[in-house]
Amino acid sequence: MADQRFDHKWGMVVDLDRCTGCQACVVACQSENNIPINTKDLFLQRRAYEWIRVERYWEGEFPNVKARFIPIMCQHCENAPCEPVCPVYATYHNDEGLNVQVYNRCVGTRYCANNCPYQVRFFNYWEPVWPERMRNHLNSDVTVRSRGIMEKCSFCIQRIRRAELKVEQQERAVLDYPTMKKRNFLPACVSACPTNALTFADQSDTTGPVNRYFKALDDHEGGESAPRAYRLIEEVGTKPNVIYLKKVDKYPLKNGGGHG
Amino acid sequence: MRLSAKMVTLGLVGLLGLAVVGFVLVVLFISWFSNPPFGLGNAPPQPVAFPHTIHAGAPEEGGMGIQCEFCHRNVTRGAEATVPAVEQCLFCHEQVAGRTATAKAEIAKFRDNPDGIQPINWERVHRLPDHVRFIHEAHVRFFTQGDTPDRQLEVAQVCSKCHGDVASMTEVQPMKGQSLKMGTCLDCHRENSVPTDCTVCHK
């Protein structure tokens, strides 16, 4: 039995040439996914929750510097290192190309976080608390993760499910990618990005915006049709469903270069 | 025989271990056989003793035969079936004061309230865990608007698939008929060839 309602596979393309490091995606993600508020303490303990984070790198020597940004979220790897190490199958790959974390199955061994090369899994060391006035801000479509649970980016699966429901319920339409496209199924970070640096779409849709990058990388012809496309830490063979497009620097630093 | 300090310590540790294991076993036992855990599955006392038998029961058995969706209006529209507002009760009970003394007393609780018409604080019977997404509308639609006869049911027939024969219950009990655990959901999903991916229900 197919677990897919319609034939599709999600994928994301991040154009680093467009990313300005504004952190709108981070804020959108925090509020959409009921992520606890990151305090200074949590950062100092290296226990801050950021399902998507914008990493900043300096290029060159001060004052002749350039800032480089790269947003990093769960890469939803095809060969995910987090999946085989989970003793209770709390994380698995579903037919839609998503790496799913099942919160109520998780027992908190933290093996997955230790095996993840991208550092995008976060463990709830404490019961999450929100200020009293923010209790009603919580998104009811997302579970509030309790203590001892691993959590990570889900590509906003709740938004995809809501869009699917609306297609069937309000339009009584057949559920497929063209009808889905008319609905807002985009993850919170993608819809918040002011420069459209993030693109989320169906990989198998040949007319779609992300198909050509995945095709180019999967057929190993990156140099020709998608010269800027690459995957993060490609050499470990995780085969992520997120593709990055490298920044094109028209005016490179004279004596700079390399990551500072 | 005199007990050495070591033996006493060992005995105490053993007793403590037994107590811990016993506690875990009891917790597992309770959480498996009660739904939801710790006895919440029994019908809680309600502020107004509402008999489904009289309202939804068949006319030949002395009921009114009111359709489920007449009161639980949102069941064909949204995620929650919803409990009706008091105004909906008064739609009939403005005129209907009840026949027996108990019925009169119960109806008077919300109809002749000295503070005016106040919402009734019903006690929740069916409690959905936080990590589950359940949309009543989608399930009712699946069984009422399909192509085959077994998917062209009346709304009431769809309700009873999970909730049991509510029309014959004076107090609605969640455990009657179905346990409403995940296994119940999965059995039905498999039977009807609908997706069983975790993310279909878990959020």
Short mmCIF file of C-alpha atoms in Angstrom, two decimals:
data_model
loop_
_atom_site.label_atom_id
_atom_site.label_comp_id
_atom_site.label_asym_id
_atom_site.label_seq_id
_atom_site.Cartn_x
_atom_site.Cartn_y
_atom_site.Cartn_z
CA MET A 1 0.00 0.00 0.00
CA ALA A 2 1.32 3.32 -0.92
CA ASP A 3 1.82 5.68 1.94
CA GLN A 4 1.75 8.62 -0.41
CA ARG A 5 -1.47 10.41 -1.16
CA PHE A 6 -0.04 11.60 -4.47
CA ASP A 7 3.24 11.12 -6.27
CA HIS A 8 5.77 13.63 -5.02
CA LYS A 9 9.03 14.09 -3.18
CA TRP A 10 9.85 17.26 -1.34
CA GLY A 11 13.08 19.14 -1.79
CA MET A 12 14.58 22.48 -0.90
CA VAL A 13 17.07 24.70 -2.67
CA VAL A 14 18.91 27.42 -0.77
CA ASP A 15 20.41 30.16 -2.94
CA LEU A 16 23.27 31.59 -0.89
CA ASP A 17 23.67 34.42 -3.38
CA ARG A 18 20.34 35.77 -2.16
CA CYS A 19 20.73 35.15 1.56
CA THR A 20 21.36 38.35 3.48
CA GLY A 21 21.54 36.72 6.91
CA CYS A 22 18.50 38.61 8.18
CA GLN A 23 17.36 35.69 10.42
CA ALA A 24 13.71 36.03 9.41
CA CYS A 25 13.65 32.28 8.75
CA VAL A 26 14.93 31.61 12.26
CA VAL A 27 12.22 33.74 13.85
CA ALA A 28 9.51 32.25 11.65
CA CYS A 29 10.62 28.75 12.52
CA GLN A 30 10.73 29.47 16.23
CA SER A 31 7.18 30.75 16.29
CA GLU A 32 5.73 28.17 13.91
CA ASN A 33 7.17 25.13 15.60
CA ASN A 34 6.73 25.91 19.32
CA ILE A 35 10.45 26.10 19.89
CA PRO A 36 11.37 27.19 23.42
CA ILE A 37 12.87 30.63 23.82
CA ASN A 38 16.65 30.55 23.55
CA THR A 39 18.21 32.36 26.47
CA LYS A 40 21.82 33.37 26.92
CA ASP A 41 22.20 30.48 29.33
CA LEU A 42 21.11 27.96 26.72
CA PHE A 43 23.57 29.37 24.19
CA LEU A 44 26.40 29.23 26.71
CA GLN A 45 25.52 25.62 27.51
CA ARG A 46 25.35 24.97 23.74
CA ARG A 47 21.81 23.77 24.26
CA ALA A 48 19.96 26.41 22.24
CA TYR A 49 17.19 25.12 19.99
CA GLU A 50 17.44 26.32 16.41
CA TRP A 51 15.75 24.11 13.86
CA ILE A 52 17.14 26.49 11.28
CA ARG A 53 20.21 28.57 12.05
CA VAL A 54 22.12 31.12 10.02
CA GLU A 55 25.81 30.45 10.30
CA ARG A 56 28.05 33.45 9.77
CA TYR A 57 31.58 33.36 8.41
CA TRP A 58 34.03 36.22 7.96
CA GLU A 59 36.13 36.42 4.86
CA GLY A 60 39.33 38.46 4.82
CA GLU A 61 41.10 40.44 7.55
CA PHE A 62 39.48 43.31 9.43
CA PRO A 63 38.65 45.99 8.24
CA ASN A 64 38.69 44.50 4.78
CA VAL A 65 36.07 41.83 5.48
CA LYS A 66 32.99 40.31 3.97
CA ALA A 67 30.32 38.42 5.86
CA ARG A 68 29.09 35.12 4.47
CA PHE A 69 25.85 33.50 5.58
CA ILE A 70 24.53 30.00 5.27
CA PRO A 71 21.18 28.90 6.67
CA ILE A 72 21.31 25.32 7.92
CA MET A 73 18.29 23.21 8.71
CA CYS A 74 17.74 19.43 8.79
CA GLN A 75 18.99 18.23 5.41
CA HIS A 76 16.42 15.38 5.23
CA CYS A 77 19.13 13.04 3.95
CA GLU A 78 18.27 10.11 1.72
CA ASN A 79 20.93 8.05 3.50
CA ALA A 80 20.40 9.65 6.87
CA PRO A 81 23.02 8.73 9.47
CA CYS A 82 20.49 9.45 12.25
CA GLU A 83 18.05 6.76 11.15
CA PRO A 84 19.88 3.44 11.55
CA VAL A 85 21.18 4.34 15.02
CA CYS A 86 17.75 4.89 16.57
CA PRO A 87 16.90 1.84 18.67
CA VAL A 88 13.14 2.51 18.64
CA TYR A 89 12.61 3.66 15.03
CA ALA A 90 11.59 7.10 16.24
CA THR A 91 13.23 8.61 13.20
CA TYR A 92 12.68 7.18 9.76
CA HIS A 93 12.43 8.18 6.13
CA ASN A 94 8.96 8.46 4.68
CA ASP A 95 7.80 8.20 1.08
CA GLU A 96 7.68 11.94 0.66
CA GLY A 97 11.44 12.24 1.07
CA LEU A 98 11.16 13.60 4.60
CA ASN A 99 13.20 12.51 7.55
CA VAL A 100 10.51 12.18 10.19
CA GLN A 101 10.92 12.40 13.94
CA VAL A 102 8.14 10.66 15.85
CA TYR A 103 8.08 12.42 19.21
CA ASN A 104 5.91 9.97 21.08
CA ARG A 105 8.19 7.11 20.07
CA CYS A 106 11.44 8.82 21.03
CA VAL A 107 13.06 7.59 24.23
CA GLY A 108 15.88 10.11 24.23
CA THR A 109 19.01 8.06 23.61
CA ARG A 110 20.55 11.00 21.66
CA TYR A 111 22.33 8.60 19.32
CA CYS A 112 20.79 10.39 16.32
CA ALA A 113 22.10 13.80 17.35
CA ASN A 114 25.56 12.37 17.90
CA ASN A 115 25.53 10.73 14.50
CA CYS A 116 24.25 13.77 12.60
CA PRO A 117 27.02 15.52 10.64
CA TYR A 118 25.00 18.75 10.36
CA GLN A 119 24.25 19.39 14.06
CA VAL A 120 20.59 20.00 13.42
CA ARG A 121 19.03 17.77 16.05
CA PHE A 122 18.18 19.19 19.44
CA PHE A 123 17.53 17.40 22.68
CA ASN A 124 15.14 18.68 25.31
CA TYR A 125 17.27 18.54 28.42
CA TRP A 126 14.56 20.37 30.36
CA GLU A 127 10.83 20.78 30.21
CA PRO A 128 10.27 23.73 27.86
CA VAL A 129 8.83 26.85 29.48
CA TRP A 130 7.29 29.91 27.96
CA PRO A 131 6.41 33.17 29.70
CA GLU A 132 2.80 33.13 30.84
CA ARG A 133 1.73 35.71 28.27
CA MET A 134 3.09 33.58 25.43
CA ARG A 135 1.17 30.41 26.25
CA ASN A 136 -1.57 31.30 23.79
CA HIS A 137 0.98 31.86 21.02
CA LEU A 138 1.73 28.16 20.76
CA ASN A 139 0.85 26.52 17.47
CA SER A 140 -1.75 23.86 18.10
CA ASP A 141 -0.71 21.98 14.96
CA VAL A 142 2.68 21.17 16.43
CA THR A 143 3.37 19.03 19.47
CA VAL A 144 5.01 20.73 22.41
CA ARG A 145 7.98 18.47 22.96
CA SER A 146 8.49 17.45 26.55
CA ARG A 147 11.71 16.70 28.38
CA GLY A 148 13.82 13.85 27.05
CA ILE A 149 12.69 14.13 23.43
CA MET A 150 14.81 14.76 20.37
CA GLU A 151 13.46 17.32 17.97
CA LYS A 152 14.40 18.77 14.60
CA CYS A 153 13.14 20.49 11.47
CA SER A 154 10.19 18.67 9.89
CA PHE A 155 9.92 20.81 6.74
CA CYS A 156 6.75 22.07 8.48
CA ILE A 157 4.87 18.85 7.85
CA GLN A 158 1.84 20.36 9.57
CA ARG A 159 1.54 22.95 6.80
CA ILE A 160 1.76 20.28 4.11
CA ARG A 161 -0.96 18.26 5.84
CA ARG A 162 -3.16 21.33 6.25
CA ALA A 163 -2.81 22.17 2.56
CA GLU A 164 -3.69 18.59 1.61
CA LEU A 165 -6.76 18.75 3.81
CA LYS A 166 -7.88 22.05 2.32
CA VAL A 167 -7.54 20.76 -1.22
CA GLU A 168 -9.81 17.84 -0.41
CA GLN A 169 -12.17 19.51 2.02
CA GLN A 170 -12.83 22.91 0.50
CA GLU A 171 -12.23 22.34 -3.19
CA ARG A 172 -13.22 18.67 -3.28
CA ALA A 173 -10.36 18.38 -5.74
CA VAL A 174 -8.13 15.45 -6.55
CA LEU A 175 -5.03 15.63 -4.43
CA ASP A 176 -2.01 16.09 -6.66
CA TYR A 177 0.86 18.49 -6.96
CA PRO A 178 -0.86 21.04 -9.29
CA THR A 179 -3.76 21.44 -6.85
CA MET A 180 -1.36 21.52 -3.90
CA LYS A 181 0.64 24.30 -5.55
CA LYS A 182 -2.36 26.64 -5.27
CA ARG A 183 -2.29 26.21 -1.48
CA ASN A 184 0.29 27.50 0.94
CA PHE A 185 2.18 24.38 1.90
CA LEU A 186 5.56 26.12 2.22
CA PRO A 187 7.58 25.74 5.40
CA ALA A 188 7.58 28.79 7.67
CA CYS A 189 11.19 29.69 6.81
CA VAL A 190 10.47 29.67 3.08
CA SER A 191 7.39 31.85 3.31
CA ALA A 192 9.22 34.25 5.64
CA CYS A 193 12.34 34.69 3.49
CA PRO A 194 12.27 38.25 2.11
CA THR A 195 14.74 37.58 -0.68
CA ASN A 196 13.38 34.19 -1.74
CA ALA A 197 16.67 32.57 -0.97
CA LEU A 198 14.82 29.43 0.08
CA THR A 199 12.75 27.45 -2.42
CA PHE A 200 10.62 24.50 -1.45
CA ALA A 201 8.90 22.34 -4.05
CA ASP A 202 8.31 18.89 -5.43
CA GLN A 203 11.55 17.43 -6.76
CA SER A 204 9.81 15.20 -9.27
CA ASP A 205 7.85 18.08 -10.83
CA THR A 206 9.89 18.62 -14.01
CA THR A 207 8.49 22.11 -14.52
CA GLY A 208 9.15 23.06 -10.91
CA PRO A 209 11.89 25.30 -9.55
CA VAL A 210 13.99 22.67 -7.79
CA ASN A 211 13.85 19.72 -10.16
CA ARG A 212 16.78 20.77 -12.37
CA TYR A 213 19.20 21.10 -9.47
CA PHE A 214 18.39 17.68 -8.04
CA LYS A 215 18.56 16.14 -11.49
CA ALA A 216 21.91 17.77 -12.21
CA LEU A 217 23.48 16.62 -8.96
CA ASP A 218 22.00 13.14 -9.08
CA ASP A 219 23.21 12.62 -12.67
CA HIS A 220 26.65 14.01 -11.76
CA GLU A 221 26.51 16.67 -14.42
CA GLY A 222 26.67 19.59 -12.01
CA GLY A 223 29.26 21.52 -13.98
CA GLU A 224 27.03 22.03 -16.98
CA SER A 225 23.41 22.60 -16.02
CA ALA A 226 23.75 23.69 -12.40
CA PRO A 227 27.26 25.03 -11.87
CA ARG A 228 26.49 26.51 -8.44
CA ALA A 229 24.68 23.55 -6.90
CA TYR A 230 26.23 21.49 -4.14
CA ARG A 231 25.19 19.56 -1.08
CA LEU A 232 26.54 20.06 2.40
CA ILE A 233 29.28 17.63 3.45
CA GLU A 234 28.68 15.74 0.23
CA GLU A 235 31.65 13.46 0.76
CA VAL A 236 30.02 11.49 3.59
CA GLY A 237 27.33 10.34 1.17
CA THR A 238 24.23 11.34 3.11
CA LYS A 239 22.54 12.57 -0.08
CA PRO A 240 20.50 15.40 1.43
CA ASN A 241 17.20 16.63 0.01
CA VAL A 242 18.46 20.18 0.49
CA ILE A 243 20.69 21.69 -2.18
CA TYR A 244 22.76 24.84 -1.75
CA LEU A 245 23.67 27.23 -4.56
CA LYS A 246 27.01 28.83 -3.87
CA LYS A 247 27.50 32.56 -3.73
CA VAL A 248 28.85 34.34 -6.78
CA ASP A 249 31.22 37.08 -5.70
CA LYS A 250 31.55 39.71 -8.36
CA TYR A 251 34.09 41.73 -6.40
CA PRO A 252 36.29 39.31 -4.48
CA LEU A 253 38.62 40.60 -1.79
CA LYS A 254 42.08 41.41 -3.14
CA ASN A 255 44.13 39.60 -0.53
CA GLY A 256 41.28 37.84 1.21
CA GLY A 257 39.75 34.45 0.66
CA GLY A 258 39.06 31.41 2.72
CA HIS A 259 36.86 31.27 5.75
CA GLY A 260 37.91 33.52 8.58
CA MET B 1 21.76 -15.86 63.92
CA ARG B 2 22.90 -12.31 64.32
CA LEU B 3 22.39 -9.97 61.42
CA SER B 4 25.51 -8.22 60.30
CA ALA B 5 25.33 -4.65 59.05
CA LYS B 6 26.18 -5.84 55.56
CA MET B 7 23.26 -8.27 55.47
CA VAL B 8 20.83 -5.60 56.66
CA THR B 9 22.05 -3.22 53.95
CA LEU B 10 21.75 -5.92 51.31
CA GLY B 11 18.23 -6.74 52.47
CA LEU B 12 17.19 -3.10 52.37
CA VAL B 13 18.62 -2.66 48.87
CA GLY B 14 16.80 -5.78 47.77
CA LEU B 15 13.52 -4.54 49.20
CA LEU B 16 14.02 -1.18 47.52
CA GLY B 17 14.72 -2.90 44.21
CA LEU B 18 11.58 -5.00 44.56
CA ALA B 19 9.55 -1.88 45.31
CA VAL B 20 10.90 -0.12 42.21
CA VAL B 21 10.22 -3.10 39.95
CA GLY B 22 6.75 -3.47 41.44
CA PHE B 23 5.99 0.19 40.89
CA VAL B 24 7.08 0.02 37.25
CA LEU B 25 4.96 -3.09 36.71
CA VAL B 26 1.91 -1.44 38.28
CA VAL B 27 2.37 1.68 36.14
CA LEU B 28 2.71 -0.42 32.98
CA PHE B 29 -0.34 -2.46 33.94
CA ILE B 30 -2.49 0.59 34.57
CA SER B 31 -1.36 2.43 31.48
CA TRP B 32 -2.03 -0.56 29.26
CA PHE B 33 -5.47 -1.48 30.58
CA SER B 34 -6.93 1.94 31.21
CA ASN B 35 -7.49 4.48 28.48
CA PRO B 36 -6.36 7.14 28.94
CA PRO B 37 -4.07 6.10 31.79
CA PHE B 38 -5.01 6.28 35.46
CA GLY B 39 -8.70 5.73 35.17
CA LEU B 40 -9.55 8.87 33.24
CA GLY B 41 -11.33 6.62 30.78
CA ASN B 42 -14.42 6.23 32.91
CA ALA B 43 -17.34 8.50 32.28
CA PRO B 44 -16.78 11.56 34.44
CA PRO B 45 -19.72 13.12 36.29
CA GLN B 46 -21.25 15.87 34.14
CA PRO B 47 -22.73 19.16 35.39
CA VAL B 48 -25.97 18.29 33.62
CA ALA B 49 -26.94 14.63 33.36
CA PHE B 50 -27.42 14.48 29.61
CA PRO B 51 -29.01 11.21 28.42
CA HIS B 52 -27.99 10.34 24.85
CA THR B 53 -30.61 7.58 25.03
CA ILE B 54 -33.48 10.06 25.02
CA HIS B 55 -32.00 12.53 22.53
CA ALA B 56 -30.34 10.25 19.99
CA GLY B 57 -32.11 6.96 20.72
CA ALA B 58 -34.45 5.39 18.20
CA PRO B 59 -38.08 6.64 18.34
CA GLU B 60 -39.45 3.11 18.84
CA GLU B 61 -37.34 2.85 21.99
CA GLY B 62 -38.60 6.09 23.41
CA GLY B 63 -35.87 8.35 22.01
CA MET B 64 -36.09 11.43 19.86
CA GLY B 65 -33.91 10.05 17.07
CA ILE B 66 -31.99 13.30 16.65
CA GLN B 67 -29.06 13.02 14.23
CA CYS B 68 -25.56 13.28 15.73
CA GLU B 69 -24.60 16.21 13.51
CA PHE B 70 -27.66 18.20 14.58
CA CYS B 71 -25.95 18.99 17.88
CA HIS B 72 -22.30 18.16 17.12
CA ARG B 73 -22.48 20.57 14.22
CA ASN B 74 -18.82 20.88 13.38
CA VAL B 75 -18.35 17.17 12.80
CA THR B 76 -18.89 17.57 9.05
CA ARG B 77 -16.92 20.80 8.85
CA GLY B 78 -13.78 20.75 10.94
CA ALA B 79 -11.36 18.93 13.14
CA GLU B 80 -13.47 18.97 16.30
CA ALA B 81 -16.96 17.55 16.54
CA THR B 82 -17.71 20.27 19.14
CA VAL B 83 -20.20 20.32 21.95
CA PRO B 84 -23.15 22.60 21.18
CA ALA B 85 -23.70 25.95 22.82
CA VAL B 86 -26.47 26.27 25.41
CA GLU B 87 -28.49 28.24 22.86
CA GLN B 88 -28.61 25.09 20.78
CA CYS B 89 -30.06 23.17 23.76
CA LEU B 90 -32.60 25.93 24.31
CA PHE B 91 -33.64 25.64 20.69
CA CYS B 92 -35.80 22.78 21.93
CA HIS B 93 -35.73 23.18 25.70
CA GLU B 94 -37.26 26.65 25.58
CA GLN B 95 -40.50 24.68 25.15
CA VAL B 96 -39.55 21.25 26.49
CA ALA B 97 -39.35 21.26 30.27
CA GLY B 98 -39.10 17.49 30.75
CA ARG B 99 -41.54 14.85 31.89
CA THR B 100 -40.03 13.30 35.01
CA ALA B 101 -38.94 15.14 38.13
CA THR B 102 -35.21 14.41 37.50
CA ALA B 103 -35.46 15.58 33.90
CA LYS B 104 -37.19 18.80 35.03
CA ALA B 105 -34.48 19.44 37.58
CA GLU B 106 -31.65 18.83 35.09
CA ILE B 107 -33.18 21.01 32.38
CA ALA B 108 -33.90 23.78 34.89
CA LYS B 109 -30.17 23.85 35.71
CA PHE B 110 -29.37 25.65 32.47
CA ARG B 111 -32.78 26.94 31.41
CA ASP B 112 -33.88 28.72 34.55
CA ASN B 113 -30.44 29.75 35.73
CA PRO B 114 -30.85 32.87 37.94
CA ASP B 115 -27.62 34.32 36.40
CA GLY B 116 -29.08 34.10 32.92
CA ILE B 117 -27.95 31.65 30.28
CA GLN B 118 -24.49 30.43 31.17
CA PRO B 119 -22.27 28.00 29.27
CA ILE B 120 -22.28 24.47 30.69
CA ASN B 121 -18.85 23.30 31.81
CA TRP B 122 -19.00 19.82 30.35
CA GLU B 123 -16.34 17.38 31.49
CA ARG B 124 -14.27 16.07 28.63
CA VAL B 125 -14.82 12.37 27.90
CA HIS B 126 -12.63 11.74 24.85
CA ARG B 127 -9.18 13.17 25.32
CA LEU B 128 -6.89 13.28 22.30
CA PRO B 129 -3.18 13.29 23.12
CA ASP B 130 -1.21 16.37 22.15
CA HIS B 131 0.83 14.54 19.53
CA VAL B 132 -2.15 13.31 17.50
CA ARG B 133 -3.93 15.14 14.74
CA PHE B 134 -7.48 13.89 14.25
CA ILE B 135 -9.86 15.56 11.81
CA HIS B 136 -13.48 14.48 12.26
CA GLU B 137 -14.49 16.03 8.97
CA ALA B 138 -12.01 14.00 6.91
CA HIS B 139 -13.20 10.72 8.43
CA VAL B 140 -16.88 11.52 8.03
CA ARG B 141 -16.23 12.62 4.44
CA PHE B 142 -14.35 9.41 3.68
CA PHE B 143 -17.24 7.21 4.76
CA THR B 144 -20.16 9.32 3.49
CA GLN B 145 -18.99 10.55 0.10
CA GLY B 146 -17.21 7.54 -1.39
CA ASP B 147 -17.94 5.54 -4.53
CA THR B 148 -18.72 2.16 -2.96
CA PRO B 149 -21.76 1.36 -0.77
CA ASP B 150 -19.60 0.88 2.33
CA ARG B 151 -18.42 4.45 1.89
CA GLN B 152 -21.88 5.96 1.47
CA LEU B 153 -23.01 5.67 5.06
CA GLU B 154 -25.15 7.95 7.19
CA VAL B 155 -23.18 10.27 9.47
CA ALA B 156 -24.48 8.46 12.56
CA GLN B 157 -23.19 5.14 11.24
CA VAL B 158 -19.74 6.67 10.79
CA CYS B 159 -19.75 8.02 14.35
CA SER B 160 -20.55 4.62 15.80
CA LYS B 161 -17.55 3.07 14.06
CA CYS B 162 -15.32 4.57 16.75
CA HIS B 163 -17.64 5.90 19.46
CA GLY B 164 -19.80 2.80 19.70
CA ASP B 165 -23.58 2.94 19.97
CA VAL B 166 -23.77 6.25 21.79
CA ALA B 167 -27.55 6.35 21.34
CA SER B 168 -27.88 3.46 23.81
CA MET B 169 -25.56 5.01 26.44
CA THR B 170 -26.96 7.07 29.26
CA GLU B 171 -23.43 8.19 30.03
CA VAL B 172 -20.95 8.22 27.17
CA GLN B 173 -18.09 5.90 27.97
CA PRO B 174 -15.00 5.99 25.82
CA MET B 175 -14.00 2.41 26.43
CA LYS B 176 -17.30 0.91 25.42
CA GLY B 177 -16.86 -0.78 22.08
CA GLN B 178 -13.52 0.66 21.07
CA SER B 179 -10.38 1.25 23.05
CA LEU B 180 -9.48 4.26 20.86
CA LYS B 181 -5.81 3.40 21.14
CA MET B 182 -3.47 3.70 18.18
CA GLY B 183 -4.14 0.10 17.23
CA THR B 184 -7.79 0.93 16.62
CA CYS B 185 -6.81 3.72 14.24
CA LEU B 186 -4.28 1.54 12.40
CA ASP B 187 -6.66 -1.42 11.98
CA CYS B 188 -9.19 0.82 10.27
CA HIS B 189 -6.56 2.60 8.17
CA ARG B 190 -5.20 -0.73 6.94
CA GLU B 191 -8.67 -2.12 6.28
CA ASN B 192 -9.52 0.85 4.08
CA SER B 193 -6.12 1.15 2.37
CA VAL B 194 -5.45 4.67 3.52
CA PRO B 195 -1.91 5.85 4.39
CA THR B 196 -0.40 4.58 7.62
CA ASP B 197 2.64 6.86 7.58
CA CYS B 198 3.33 8.23 11.06
CA THR B 199 3.02 11.83 9.90
CA VAL B 200 -0.55 11.26 8.70
CA CYS B 201 -1.76 11.33 12.30
CA HIS B 202 1.22 12.34 14.41
CA LYS B 203 2.29 15.93 14.38
#
